[in-house]
Coordinates of C-alpha atoms in Angstrom, one line a residue:
X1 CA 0.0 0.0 0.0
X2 CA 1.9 3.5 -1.2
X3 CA 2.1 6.0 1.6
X4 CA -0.1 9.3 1.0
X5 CA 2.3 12.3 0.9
X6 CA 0.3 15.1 2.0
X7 CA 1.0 18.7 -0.3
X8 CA 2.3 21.7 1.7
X9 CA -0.6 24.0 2.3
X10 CA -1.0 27.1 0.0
X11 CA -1.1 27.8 -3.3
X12 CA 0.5 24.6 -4.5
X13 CA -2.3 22.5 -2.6
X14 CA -4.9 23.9 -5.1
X15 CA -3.0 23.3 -8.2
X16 CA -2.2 20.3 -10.6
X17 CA 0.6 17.9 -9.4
X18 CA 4.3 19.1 -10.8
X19 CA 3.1 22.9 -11.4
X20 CA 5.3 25.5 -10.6
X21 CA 4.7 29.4 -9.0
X22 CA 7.5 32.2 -8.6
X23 CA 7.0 34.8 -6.4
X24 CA 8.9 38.0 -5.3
X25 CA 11.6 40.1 -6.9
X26 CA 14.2 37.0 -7.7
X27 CA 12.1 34.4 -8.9
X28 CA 9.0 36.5 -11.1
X29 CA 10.5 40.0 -11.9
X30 CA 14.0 39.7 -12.2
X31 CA 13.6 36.9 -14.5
X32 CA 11.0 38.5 -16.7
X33 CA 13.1 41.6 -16.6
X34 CA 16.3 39.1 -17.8
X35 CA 14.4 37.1 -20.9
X36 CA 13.3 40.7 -22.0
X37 CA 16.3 42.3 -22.0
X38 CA 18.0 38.9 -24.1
X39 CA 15.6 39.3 -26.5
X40 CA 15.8 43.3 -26.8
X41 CA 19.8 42.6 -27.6
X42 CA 18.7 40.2 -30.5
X43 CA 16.5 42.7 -32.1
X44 CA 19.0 45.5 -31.3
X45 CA 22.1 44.3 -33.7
X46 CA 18.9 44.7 -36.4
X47 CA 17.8 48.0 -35.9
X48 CA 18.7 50.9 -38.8
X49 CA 20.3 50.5 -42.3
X50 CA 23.2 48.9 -41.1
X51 CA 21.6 46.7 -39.4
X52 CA 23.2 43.1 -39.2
X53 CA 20.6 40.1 -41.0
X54 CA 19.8 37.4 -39.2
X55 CA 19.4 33.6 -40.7
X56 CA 16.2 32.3 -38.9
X57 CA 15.6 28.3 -39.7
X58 CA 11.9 27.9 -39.1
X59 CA 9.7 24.4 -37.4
X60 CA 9.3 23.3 -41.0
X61 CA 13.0 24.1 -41.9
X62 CA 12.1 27.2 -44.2
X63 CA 15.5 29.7 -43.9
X64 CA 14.7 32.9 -43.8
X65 CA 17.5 35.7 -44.1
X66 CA 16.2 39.6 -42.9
X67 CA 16.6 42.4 -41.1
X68 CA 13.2 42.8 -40.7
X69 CA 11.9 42.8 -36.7
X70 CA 8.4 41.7 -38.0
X71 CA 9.7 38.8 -39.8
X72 CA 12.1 37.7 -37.4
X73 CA 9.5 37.5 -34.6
X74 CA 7.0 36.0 -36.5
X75 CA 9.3 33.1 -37.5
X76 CA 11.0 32.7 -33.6
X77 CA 8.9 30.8 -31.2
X78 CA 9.4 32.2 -28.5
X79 CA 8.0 30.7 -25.3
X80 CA 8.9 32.6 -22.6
X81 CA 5.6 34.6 -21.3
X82 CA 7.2 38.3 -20.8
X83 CA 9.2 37.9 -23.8
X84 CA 5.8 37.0 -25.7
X85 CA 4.2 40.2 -24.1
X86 CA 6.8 42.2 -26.0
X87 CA 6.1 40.6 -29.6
X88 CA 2.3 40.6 -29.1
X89 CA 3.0 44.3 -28.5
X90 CA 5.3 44.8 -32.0
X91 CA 2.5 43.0 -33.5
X92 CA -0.1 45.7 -32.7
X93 CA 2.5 48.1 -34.1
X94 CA 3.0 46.3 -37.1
X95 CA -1.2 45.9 -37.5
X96 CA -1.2 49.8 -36.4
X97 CA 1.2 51.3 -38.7
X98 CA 2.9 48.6 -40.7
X99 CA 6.4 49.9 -39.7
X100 CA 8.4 50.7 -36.7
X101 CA 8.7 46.9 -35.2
X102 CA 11.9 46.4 -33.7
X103 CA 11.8 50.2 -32.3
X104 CA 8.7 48.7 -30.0
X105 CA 11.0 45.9 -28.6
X106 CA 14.2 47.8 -28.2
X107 CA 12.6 50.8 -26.7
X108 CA 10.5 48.0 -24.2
X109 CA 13.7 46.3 -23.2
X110 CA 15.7 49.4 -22.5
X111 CA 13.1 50.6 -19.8
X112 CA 12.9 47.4 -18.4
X113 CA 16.9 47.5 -18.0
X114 CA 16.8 50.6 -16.4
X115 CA 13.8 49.3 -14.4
X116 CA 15.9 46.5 -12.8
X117 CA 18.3 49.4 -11.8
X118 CA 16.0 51.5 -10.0
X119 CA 14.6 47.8 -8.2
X120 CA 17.9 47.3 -7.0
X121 CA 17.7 50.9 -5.3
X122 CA 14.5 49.9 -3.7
X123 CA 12.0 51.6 -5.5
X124 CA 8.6 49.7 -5.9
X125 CA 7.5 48.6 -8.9
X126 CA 4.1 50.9 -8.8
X127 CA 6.4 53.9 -8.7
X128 CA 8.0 52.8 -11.7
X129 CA 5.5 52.1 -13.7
X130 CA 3.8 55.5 -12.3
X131 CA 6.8 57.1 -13.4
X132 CA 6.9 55.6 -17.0
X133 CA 3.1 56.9 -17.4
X134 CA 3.7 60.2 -16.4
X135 CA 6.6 60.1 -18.8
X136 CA 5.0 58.5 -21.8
X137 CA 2.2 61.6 -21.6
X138 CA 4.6 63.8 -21.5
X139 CA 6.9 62.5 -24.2
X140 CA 3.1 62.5 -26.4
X141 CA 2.5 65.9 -25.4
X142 CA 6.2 67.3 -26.5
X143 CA 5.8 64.9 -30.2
X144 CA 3.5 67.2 -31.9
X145 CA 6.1 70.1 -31.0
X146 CA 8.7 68.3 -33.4
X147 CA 6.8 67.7 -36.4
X148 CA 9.3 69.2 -39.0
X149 CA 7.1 68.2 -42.2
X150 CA 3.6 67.9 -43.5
X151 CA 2.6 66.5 -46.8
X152 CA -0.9 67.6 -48.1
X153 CA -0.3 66.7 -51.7
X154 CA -0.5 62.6 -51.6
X155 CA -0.3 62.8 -55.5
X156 CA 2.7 64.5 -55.8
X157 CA 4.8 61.7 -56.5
X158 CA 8.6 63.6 -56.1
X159 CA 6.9 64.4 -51.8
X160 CA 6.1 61.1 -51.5
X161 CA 9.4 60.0 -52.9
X162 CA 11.2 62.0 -50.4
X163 CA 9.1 61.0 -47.3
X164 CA 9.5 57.1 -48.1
X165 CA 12.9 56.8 -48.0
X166 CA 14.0 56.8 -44.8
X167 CA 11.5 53.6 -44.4
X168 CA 12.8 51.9 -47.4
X169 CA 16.3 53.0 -46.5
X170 CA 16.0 50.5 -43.1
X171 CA 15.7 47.3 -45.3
X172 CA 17.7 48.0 -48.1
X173 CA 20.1 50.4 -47.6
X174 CA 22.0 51.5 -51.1
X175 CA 18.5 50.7 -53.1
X176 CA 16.4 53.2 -51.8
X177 CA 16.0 55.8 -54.5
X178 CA 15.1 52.7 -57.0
X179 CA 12.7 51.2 -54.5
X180 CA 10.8 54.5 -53.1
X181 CA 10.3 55.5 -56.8
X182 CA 8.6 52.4 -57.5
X183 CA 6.2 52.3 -54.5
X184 CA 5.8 56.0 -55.0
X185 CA 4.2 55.5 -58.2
X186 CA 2.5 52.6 -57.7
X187 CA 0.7 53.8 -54.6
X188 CA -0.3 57.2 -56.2
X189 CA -1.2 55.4 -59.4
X190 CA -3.8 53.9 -57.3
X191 CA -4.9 56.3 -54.8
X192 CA -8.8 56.9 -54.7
X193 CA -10.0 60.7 -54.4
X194 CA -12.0 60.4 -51.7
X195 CA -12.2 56.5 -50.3
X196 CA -9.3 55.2 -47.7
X197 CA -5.8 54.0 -49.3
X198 CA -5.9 49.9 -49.3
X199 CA -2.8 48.2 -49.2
X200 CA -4.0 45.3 -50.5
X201 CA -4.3 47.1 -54.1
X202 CA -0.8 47.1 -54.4
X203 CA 0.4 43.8 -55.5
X204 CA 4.1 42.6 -55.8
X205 CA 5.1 39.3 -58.3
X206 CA 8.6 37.8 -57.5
X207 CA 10.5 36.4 -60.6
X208 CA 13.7 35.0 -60.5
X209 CA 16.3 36.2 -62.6
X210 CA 18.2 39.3 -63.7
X211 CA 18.4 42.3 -61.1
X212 CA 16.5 45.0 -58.8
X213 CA 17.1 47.6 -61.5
X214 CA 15.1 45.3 -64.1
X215 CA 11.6 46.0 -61.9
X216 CA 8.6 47.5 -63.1
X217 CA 5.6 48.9 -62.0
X218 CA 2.4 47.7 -63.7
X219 CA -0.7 49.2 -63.4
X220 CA -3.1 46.3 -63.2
X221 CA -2.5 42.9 -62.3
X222 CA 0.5 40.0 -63.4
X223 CA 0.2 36.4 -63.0
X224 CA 2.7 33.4 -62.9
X225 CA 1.1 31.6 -65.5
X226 CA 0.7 30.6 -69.0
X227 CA -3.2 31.1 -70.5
X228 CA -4.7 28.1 -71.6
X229 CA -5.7 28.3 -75.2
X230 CA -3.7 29.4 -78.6
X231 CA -4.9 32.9 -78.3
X232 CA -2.1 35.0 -76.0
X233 CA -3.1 38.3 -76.7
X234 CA -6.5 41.3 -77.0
X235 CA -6.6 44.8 -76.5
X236 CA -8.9 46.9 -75.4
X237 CA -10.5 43.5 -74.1
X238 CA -14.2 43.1 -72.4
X239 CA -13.6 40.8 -69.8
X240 CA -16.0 37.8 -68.1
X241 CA -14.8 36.4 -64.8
X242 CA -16.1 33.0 -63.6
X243 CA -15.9 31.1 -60.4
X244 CA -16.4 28.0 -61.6
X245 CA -14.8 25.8 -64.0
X246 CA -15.5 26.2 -67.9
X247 CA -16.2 22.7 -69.2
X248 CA -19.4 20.6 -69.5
X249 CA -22.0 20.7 -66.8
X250 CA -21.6 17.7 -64.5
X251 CA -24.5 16.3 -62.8
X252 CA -25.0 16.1 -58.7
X253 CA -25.9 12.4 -59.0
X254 CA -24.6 9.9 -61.0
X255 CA -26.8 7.7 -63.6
X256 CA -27.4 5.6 -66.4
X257 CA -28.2 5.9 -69.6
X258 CA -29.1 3.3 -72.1
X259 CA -28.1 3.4 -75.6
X260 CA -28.6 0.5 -78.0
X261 CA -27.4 2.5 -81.8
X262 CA -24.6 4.3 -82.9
X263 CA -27.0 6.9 -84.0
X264 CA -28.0 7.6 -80.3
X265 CA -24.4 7.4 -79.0
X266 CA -23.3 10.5 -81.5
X267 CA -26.6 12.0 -80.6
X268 CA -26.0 12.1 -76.6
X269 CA -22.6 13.4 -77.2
X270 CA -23.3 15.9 -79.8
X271 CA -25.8 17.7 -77.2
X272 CA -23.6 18.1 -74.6
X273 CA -21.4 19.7 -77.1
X274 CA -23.9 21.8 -78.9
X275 CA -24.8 23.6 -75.5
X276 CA -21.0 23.9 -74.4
X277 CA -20.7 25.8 -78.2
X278 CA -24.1 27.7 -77.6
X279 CA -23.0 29.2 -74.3
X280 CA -19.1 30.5 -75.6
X281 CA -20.6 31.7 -78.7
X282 CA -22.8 33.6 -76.5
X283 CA -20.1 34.7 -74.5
X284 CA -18.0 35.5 -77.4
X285 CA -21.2 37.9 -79.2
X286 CA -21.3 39.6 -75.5
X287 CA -18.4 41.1 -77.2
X288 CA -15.8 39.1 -75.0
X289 CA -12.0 39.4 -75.5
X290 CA -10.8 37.2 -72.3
X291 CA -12.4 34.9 -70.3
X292 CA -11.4 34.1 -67.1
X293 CA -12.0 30.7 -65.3
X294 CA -11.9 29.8 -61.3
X295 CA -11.1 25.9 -61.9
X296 CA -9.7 23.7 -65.1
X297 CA -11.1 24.3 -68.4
X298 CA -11.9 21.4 -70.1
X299 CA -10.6 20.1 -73.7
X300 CA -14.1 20.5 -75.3
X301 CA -14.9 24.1 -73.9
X302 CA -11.0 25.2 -75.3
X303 CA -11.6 24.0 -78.5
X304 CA -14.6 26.3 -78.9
X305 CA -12.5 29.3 -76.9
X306 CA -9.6 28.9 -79.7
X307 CA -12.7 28.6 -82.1
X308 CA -14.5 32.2 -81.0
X309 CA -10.9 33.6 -80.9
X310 CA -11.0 34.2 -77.0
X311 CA -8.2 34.3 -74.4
X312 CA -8.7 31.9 -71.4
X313 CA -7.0 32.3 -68.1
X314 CA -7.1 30.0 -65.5
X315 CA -6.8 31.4 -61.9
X316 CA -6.6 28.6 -59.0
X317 CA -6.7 31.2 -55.7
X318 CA -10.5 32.9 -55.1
X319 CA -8.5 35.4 -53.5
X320 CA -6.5 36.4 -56.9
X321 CA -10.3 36.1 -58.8
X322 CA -11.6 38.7 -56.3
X323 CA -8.7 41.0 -57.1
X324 CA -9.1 41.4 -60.4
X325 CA -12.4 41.7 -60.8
X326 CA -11.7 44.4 -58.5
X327 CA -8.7 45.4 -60.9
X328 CA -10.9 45.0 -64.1
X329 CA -14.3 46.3 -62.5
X330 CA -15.6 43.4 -63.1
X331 CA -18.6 40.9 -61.0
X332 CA -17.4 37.4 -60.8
X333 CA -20.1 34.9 -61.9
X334 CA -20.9 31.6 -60.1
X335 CA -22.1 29.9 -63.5
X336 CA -21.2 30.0 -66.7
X337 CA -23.8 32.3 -68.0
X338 CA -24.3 34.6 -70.5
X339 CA -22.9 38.1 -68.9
X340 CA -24.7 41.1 -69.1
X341 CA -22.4 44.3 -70.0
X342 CA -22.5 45.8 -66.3
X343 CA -21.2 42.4 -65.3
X344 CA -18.3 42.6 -67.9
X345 CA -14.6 44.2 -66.9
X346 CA -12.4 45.8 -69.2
X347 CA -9.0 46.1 -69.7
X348 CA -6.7 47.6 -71.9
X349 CA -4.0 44.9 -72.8
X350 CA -4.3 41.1 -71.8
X351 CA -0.9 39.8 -73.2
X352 CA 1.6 36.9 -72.5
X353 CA 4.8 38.1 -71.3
X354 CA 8.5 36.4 -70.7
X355 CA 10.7 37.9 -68.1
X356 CA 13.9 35.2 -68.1
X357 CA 12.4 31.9 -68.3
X358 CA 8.9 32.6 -66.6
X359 CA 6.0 33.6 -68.7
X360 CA 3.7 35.9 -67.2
X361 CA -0.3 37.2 -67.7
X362 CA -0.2 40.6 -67.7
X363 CA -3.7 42.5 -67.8
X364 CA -2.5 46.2 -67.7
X365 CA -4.6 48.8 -67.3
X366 CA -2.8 52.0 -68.5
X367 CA -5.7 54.6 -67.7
X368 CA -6.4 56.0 -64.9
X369 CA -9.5 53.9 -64.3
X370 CA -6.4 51.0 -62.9
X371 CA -8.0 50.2 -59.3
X372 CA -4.5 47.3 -58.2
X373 CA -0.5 47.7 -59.2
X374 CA 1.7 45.2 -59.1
X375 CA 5.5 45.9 -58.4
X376 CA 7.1 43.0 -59.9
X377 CA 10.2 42.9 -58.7
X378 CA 13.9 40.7 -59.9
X379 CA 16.6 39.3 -58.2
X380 CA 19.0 36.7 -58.1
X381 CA 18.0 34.6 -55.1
X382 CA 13.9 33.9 -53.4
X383 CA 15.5 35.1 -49.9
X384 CA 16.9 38.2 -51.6
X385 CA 13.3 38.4 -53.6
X386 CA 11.1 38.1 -50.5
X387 CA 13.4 40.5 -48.6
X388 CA 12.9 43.0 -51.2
X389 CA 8.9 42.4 -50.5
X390 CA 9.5 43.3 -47.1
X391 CA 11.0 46.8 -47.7
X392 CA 8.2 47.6 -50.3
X393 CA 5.4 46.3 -47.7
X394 CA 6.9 48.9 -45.0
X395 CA 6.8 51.6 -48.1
X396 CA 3.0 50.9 -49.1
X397 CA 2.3 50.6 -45.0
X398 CA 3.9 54.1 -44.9
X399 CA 1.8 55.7 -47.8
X400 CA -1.4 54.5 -46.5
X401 CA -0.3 56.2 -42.9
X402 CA 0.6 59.2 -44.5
X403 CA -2.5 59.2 -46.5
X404 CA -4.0 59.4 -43.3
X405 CA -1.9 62.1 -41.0
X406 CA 0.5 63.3 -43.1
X407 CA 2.7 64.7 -40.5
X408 CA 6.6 63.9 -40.0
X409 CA 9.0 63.9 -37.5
X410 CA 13.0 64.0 -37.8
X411 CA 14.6 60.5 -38.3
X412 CA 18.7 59.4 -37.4
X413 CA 17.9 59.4 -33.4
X414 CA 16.6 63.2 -33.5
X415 CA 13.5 62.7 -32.2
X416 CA 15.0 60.2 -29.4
X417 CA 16.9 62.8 -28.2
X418 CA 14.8 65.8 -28.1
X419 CA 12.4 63.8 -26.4
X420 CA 15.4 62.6 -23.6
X421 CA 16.0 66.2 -23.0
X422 CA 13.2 67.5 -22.6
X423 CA 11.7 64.9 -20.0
X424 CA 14.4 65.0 -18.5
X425 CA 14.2 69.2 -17.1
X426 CA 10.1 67.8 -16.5
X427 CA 11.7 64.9 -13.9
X428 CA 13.6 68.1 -12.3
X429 CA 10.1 69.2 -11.9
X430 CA 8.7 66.7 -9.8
X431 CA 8.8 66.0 -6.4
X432 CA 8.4 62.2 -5.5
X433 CA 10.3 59.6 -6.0
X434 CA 8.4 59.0 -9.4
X435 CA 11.0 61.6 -10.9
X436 CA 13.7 58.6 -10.8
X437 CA 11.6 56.4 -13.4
X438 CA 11.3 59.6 -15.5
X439 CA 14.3 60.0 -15.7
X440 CA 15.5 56.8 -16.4
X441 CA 12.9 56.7 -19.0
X442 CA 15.1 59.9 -20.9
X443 CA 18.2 57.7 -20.7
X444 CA 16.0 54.7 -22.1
X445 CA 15.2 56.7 -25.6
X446 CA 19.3 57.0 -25.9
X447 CA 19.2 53.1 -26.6
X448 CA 17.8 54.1 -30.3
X449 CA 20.6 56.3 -32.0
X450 CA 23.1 54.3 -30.0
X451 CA 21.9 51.2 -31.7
X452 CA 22.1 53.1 -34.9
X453 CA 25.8 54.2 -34.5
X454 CA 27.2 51.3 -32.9
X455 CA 25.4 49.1 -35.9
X456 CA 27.2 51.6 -38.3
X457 CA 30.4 51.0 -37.1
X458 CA 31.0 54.4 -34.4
X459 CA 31.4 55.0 -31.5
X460 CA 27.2 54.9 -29.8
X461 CA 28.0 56.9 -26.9
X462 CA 30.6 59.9 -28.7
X463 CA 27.8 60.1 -31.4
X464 CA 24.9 60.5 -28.3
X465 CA 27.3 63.2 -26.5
X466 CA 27.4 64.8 -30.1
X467 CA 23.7 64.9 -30.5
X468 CA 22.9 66.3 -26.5
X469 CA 25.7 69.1 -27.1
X470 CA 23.3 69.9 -30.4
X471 CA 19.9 69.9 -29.3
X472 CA 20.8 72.0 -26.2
X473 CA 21.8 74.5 -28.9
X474 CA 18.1 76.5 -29.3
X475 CA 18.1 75.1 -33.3
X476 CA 19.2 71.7 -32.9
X477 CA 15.9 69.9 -32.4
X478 CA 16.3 68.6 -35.9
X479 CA 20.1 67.0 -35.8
X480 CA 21.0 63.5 -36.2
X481 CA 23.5 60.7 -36.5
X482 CA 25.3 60.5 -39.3
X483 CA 25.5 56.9 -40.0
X484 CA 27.6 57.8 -43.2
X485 CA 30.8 59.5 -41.6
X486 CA 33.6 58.0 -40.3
X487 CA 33.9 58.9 -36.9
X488 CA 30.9 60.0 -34.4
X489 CA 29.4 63.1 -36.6
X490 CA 25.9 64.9 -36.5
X491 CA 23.7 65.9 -39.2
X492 CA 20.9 68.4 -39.9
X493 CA 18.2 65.5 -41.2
X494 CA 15.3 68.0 -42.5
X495 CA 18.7 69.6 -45.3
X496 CA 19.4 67.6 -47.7
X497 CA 23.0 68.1 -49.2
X498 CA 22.5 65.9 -52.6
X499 CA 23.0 62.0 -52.5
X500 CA 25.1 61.8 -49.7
X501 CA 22.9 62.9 -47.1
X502 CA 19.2 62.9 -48.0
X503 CA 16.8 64.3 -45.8
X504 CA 15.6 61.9 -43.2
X505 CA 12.1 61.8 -42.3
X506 CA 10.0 59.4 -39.4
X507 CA 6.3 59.4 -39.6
X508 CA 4.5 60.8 -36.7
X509 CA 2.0 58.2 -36.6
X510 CA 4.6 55.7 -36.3
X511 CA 6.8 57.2 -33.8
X512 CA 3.4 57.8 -31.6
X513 CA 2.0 54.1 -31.4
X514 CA 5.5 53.2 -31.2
X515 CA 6.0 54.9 -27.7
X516 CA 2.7 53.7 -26.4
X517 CA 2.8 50.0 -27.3
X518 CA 6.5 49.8 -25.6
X519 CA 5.6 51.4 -22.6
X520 CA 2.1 49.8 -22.2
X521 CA 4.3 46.4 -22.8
X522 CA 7.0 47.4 -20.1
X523 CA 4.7 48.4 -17.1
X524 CA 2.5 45.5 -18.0
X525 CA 5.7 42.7 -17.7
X526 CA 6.5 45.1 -14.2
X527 CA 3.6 44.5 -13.0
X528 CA 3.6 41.4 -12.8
X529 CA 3.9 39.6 -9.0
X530 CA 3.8 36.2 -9.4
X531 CA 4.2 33.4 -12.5
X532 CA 2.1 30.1 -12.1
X533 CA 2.9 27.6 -14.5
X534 CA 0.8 25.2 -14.5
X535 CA 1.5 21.3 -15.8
X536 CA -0.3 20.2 -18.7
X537 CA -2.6 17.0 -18.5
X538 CA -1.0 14.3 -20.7
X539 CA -3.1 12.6 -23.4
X540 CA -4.9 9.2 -22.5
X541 CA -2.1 7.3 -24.6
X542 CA 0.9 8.5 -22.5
X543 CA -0.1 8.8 -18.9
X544 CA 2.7 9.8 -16.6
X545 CA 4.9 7.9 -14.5
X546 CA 4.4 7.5 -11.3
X547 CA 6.4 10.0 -9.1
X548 CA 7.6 12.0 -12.4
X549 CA 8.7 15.3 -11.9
X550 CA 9.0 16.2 -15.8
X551 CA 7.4 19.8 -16.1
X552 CA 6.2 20.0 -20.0

């Protein structure tokens, strides 16, 4: 008979056998505060244009080589609980804005390691996070101070060129002028007059071969794919869009049919055919060019397509079918009926195009009725190609803010420390001890040009030195690193001085979510007392052993 081994009374008493509980400074905050600040110096060696690529290897062995913070945590599974706080938070930034990631993380990470310095001086953890508040509403109130530049033109391509390429410049430093004047023009291309911007409209096709400078913008839609009859080209083309395949009508149920003469065998066949031909020349007198089908088209119904002189495109995503009919202004049909004219697109050229050794659909749309673009972009290698994507997504994600509030602030770490200075004379202003976790909060903000410089090669904490001496200067608000000199140097980011140093620009709407979501994500992981982890229940096919101590 086994001996009953009573539980010690408490907290452990009323949960599962083998689960776990940290309490206190040492065992829950500390090590929250430790995870986050691990993963913080990850993201850090990624943050800026010079930031270093890191080679992820995903659960289903997929490689991934980026820069980008969004990427890089979506791919990571990270477990840890306080850590996972911190990349739920990025992920509201990156659903918010679309940009400006990693600066949530970094930002998070530096106030909890300033946090754990003002802990070890005794100060509570409500004070802290008290402290960060007060400093976060402050640092909001000062933001709209620094705003340096304001587009109100969103169709003024050469602006919007110049406001994108700070964005772009983060992911692919060297090809920015080639990239922002692609995204510039496919996002204005598309921009309605008086309806919200949609990223979705902008489309980008990956093909392998040749390089950057070979990409295009086209206005309209481009598929990976060959069409399916002999006929590869119509202009000025009505279109019909189906959902369903084009071939002969199948019936629900199966049956059986009895026929006893030849004559009644070529009869039986010959009206299944005669329909199929009724219904494309039907199409085709609609005035028809292309015809578009949402499953296989059958060998019967292409024979009559190549017949009528029609183009036939087959298109297996409903997702790609729904885009262009929005593209082509087009309704997509569930049957293969004859289409009325309001239910027809148009487009002006549906041709058959070969970049390298992959043919392509193209239906352009050169007008400005063109409702999608597609970026289709070149490159040598697919982890080059879907980097690429990634800069362009952050571009589009900043046209569609800035299509919204098209306010700027000054990039290179100018902000940062305009911000630092200023709340720092408001934590002389305060009396309790609240003013120490404001304060630290000003130092935090010097983690983001430091991590610019020292990723550039200089010296983080010369170049930060350079930039206080500036801003205390009455017209230095606008002064930032210069990730382009040789030793620790400072630049005016609102002049631009030609190629060299083009004017750097942060969006406000960015920078402002940014601040929130990293502080919200900071006081939240402070907060936090006590960790119970609970065991999970093993499955009915692999009970425990007896007296196991394994903690899944």
């Amino acid at each position: 008979m086994a001996l009953s081994v009573p539980k010690a009374p408490g907290v452990s008493q009323m949960l599962k056998e083998g689960a776990r509980m940290y309490t206190g400074l040492e065992e829950a905050i500390y090590r929250n505060i430790d995870a986050c600040k691990e993963f913080a110096q990850t993201m850090r060696s990624a943050y800026g244009p010079n930031g270093m690529n890191k080679m992820i290897i995903n659960h289903i062995d997929k490689q991934f080589v980026t820069s980008d913070a969004g990427t890089i945590m979506r791919e990571l599974d990270v477990e840890h609980p306080a850590a996972r706080l911190m990349v739920m938070a990025s992920e509201m930034q990156d659903a918010e804005v679309g940009d400006g990631t990693n600066f949530v993380v970094i930002f998070a990470g530096a106030l909890l390691e300033k946090a754990e310095e003002l802990l070890r001086l005794g100060i509570t953890t409500g004070e802290i996070a008290d402290g960060y508040e007060k400093a976060l509403a402050k640092a909001l109130e000062v933001l709209p101070k620094l705003v340096c530049h304001e587009i109100r033109d969103c169709r003024n391509v050469e602006k919007v060129k110049e406001c994108l390429k700070a964005s772009i410049m983060s992911k692919q430093y060297g090809q920015e002028d080639f990239l922002t004047d692609l995204v510039a023009k496919a996002c204005v291309a598309i921009l309605p007059d008086n309806a919200t911007f949609n990223v979705d409209n902008i489309r980008v096709c990956k093909i392998v071969g040749c390089g950057l400078t070979k990409s295009e913008v086209v206005h309209g839609m481009v598929f990976k794919r060959f069409v399916e009859g002999d006929v590869t080209y119509a202009e000025n083309a009505k279109i019909v869009i189906f959902s369903c395949p084009l071939d002969i009508i199948q019936t629900e149920t199966k049956g059986t049919v009895l026929i006893k003469t030849a004559d009644e065998l070529l009869n039986f066949s010959a009206g299944e055919e005669n329909l199929l031909e009724a219904q494309i020349k039907s199409i085709a007198d609609a005035g028809v060019k292309v015809v578009v089908a949402g499953g296989k088209v059958g060998d019967m119904a292409l024979h009559y397509l190549n017949k009528y002189g029609l183009v036939a495109v087959r298109l297996n995503s409903k997702f790609d079918i729904r885009r262009l009919s929005r593209a082509v202004n087009a309704t997509v049909l569930p049957r293969i009926t004859t289409p009325t004219q309001e239910e027809l697109g148009h487009c002006d050229k549906v041709c058959i195009e070969e970049l390298g050794d992959t043919t392509i659909v193209a239906f352009r749309n050169e007008g400005k009725n063109s409702r999608i673009s597609t970026i289709v972009i070149r490159g040598a290698t697919d982890n080059y190609l879907d980097d690429i994507e990634r800069a362009i997504d952050d571009g589009v994600n900043n046209f569609k803010a800035l299509s919204m509030d098209g306010r700027y602030l000054p990039g290179a770490g100018a902000t940062e420390i305009e911000l630092a200075t200023q709340i720092s004379s408001f934590a002389d202003t305060l009396p309790g001890l609240e003013q120490y976790a404001v304060r630290r909060f000003a130092t935090a903000l010097e983690v983001l040009p430091k991590a610019l410089a020292d990723n550039s090669g200089l010296n983080g904490t010369e170049a930060v030195n350079l930039l206080y001496l500036a801003h205390r200067e009455a017209i230095g608000k606008n002064v930032g690193v210069n990730i382009e000199a040789e030793k620790p140097e400072t630049m005016d980011v609102t002049e631009s001085a030609g190629d060299e140093k083009p004017k750097i620009y942060d969006l406000y709407q960015c920078k402002y979510w940014s601040l929130k979501y990293a502080v919200e994500a900071a006081v939240t992981i402070l907060k936090v007392e006590q960790i119970i982890r609970a065991k999970r229940a093993g499955g009915p096919t692999a009970p425990q052993a007896a007296g196991s101590d394994d903690e899944n």
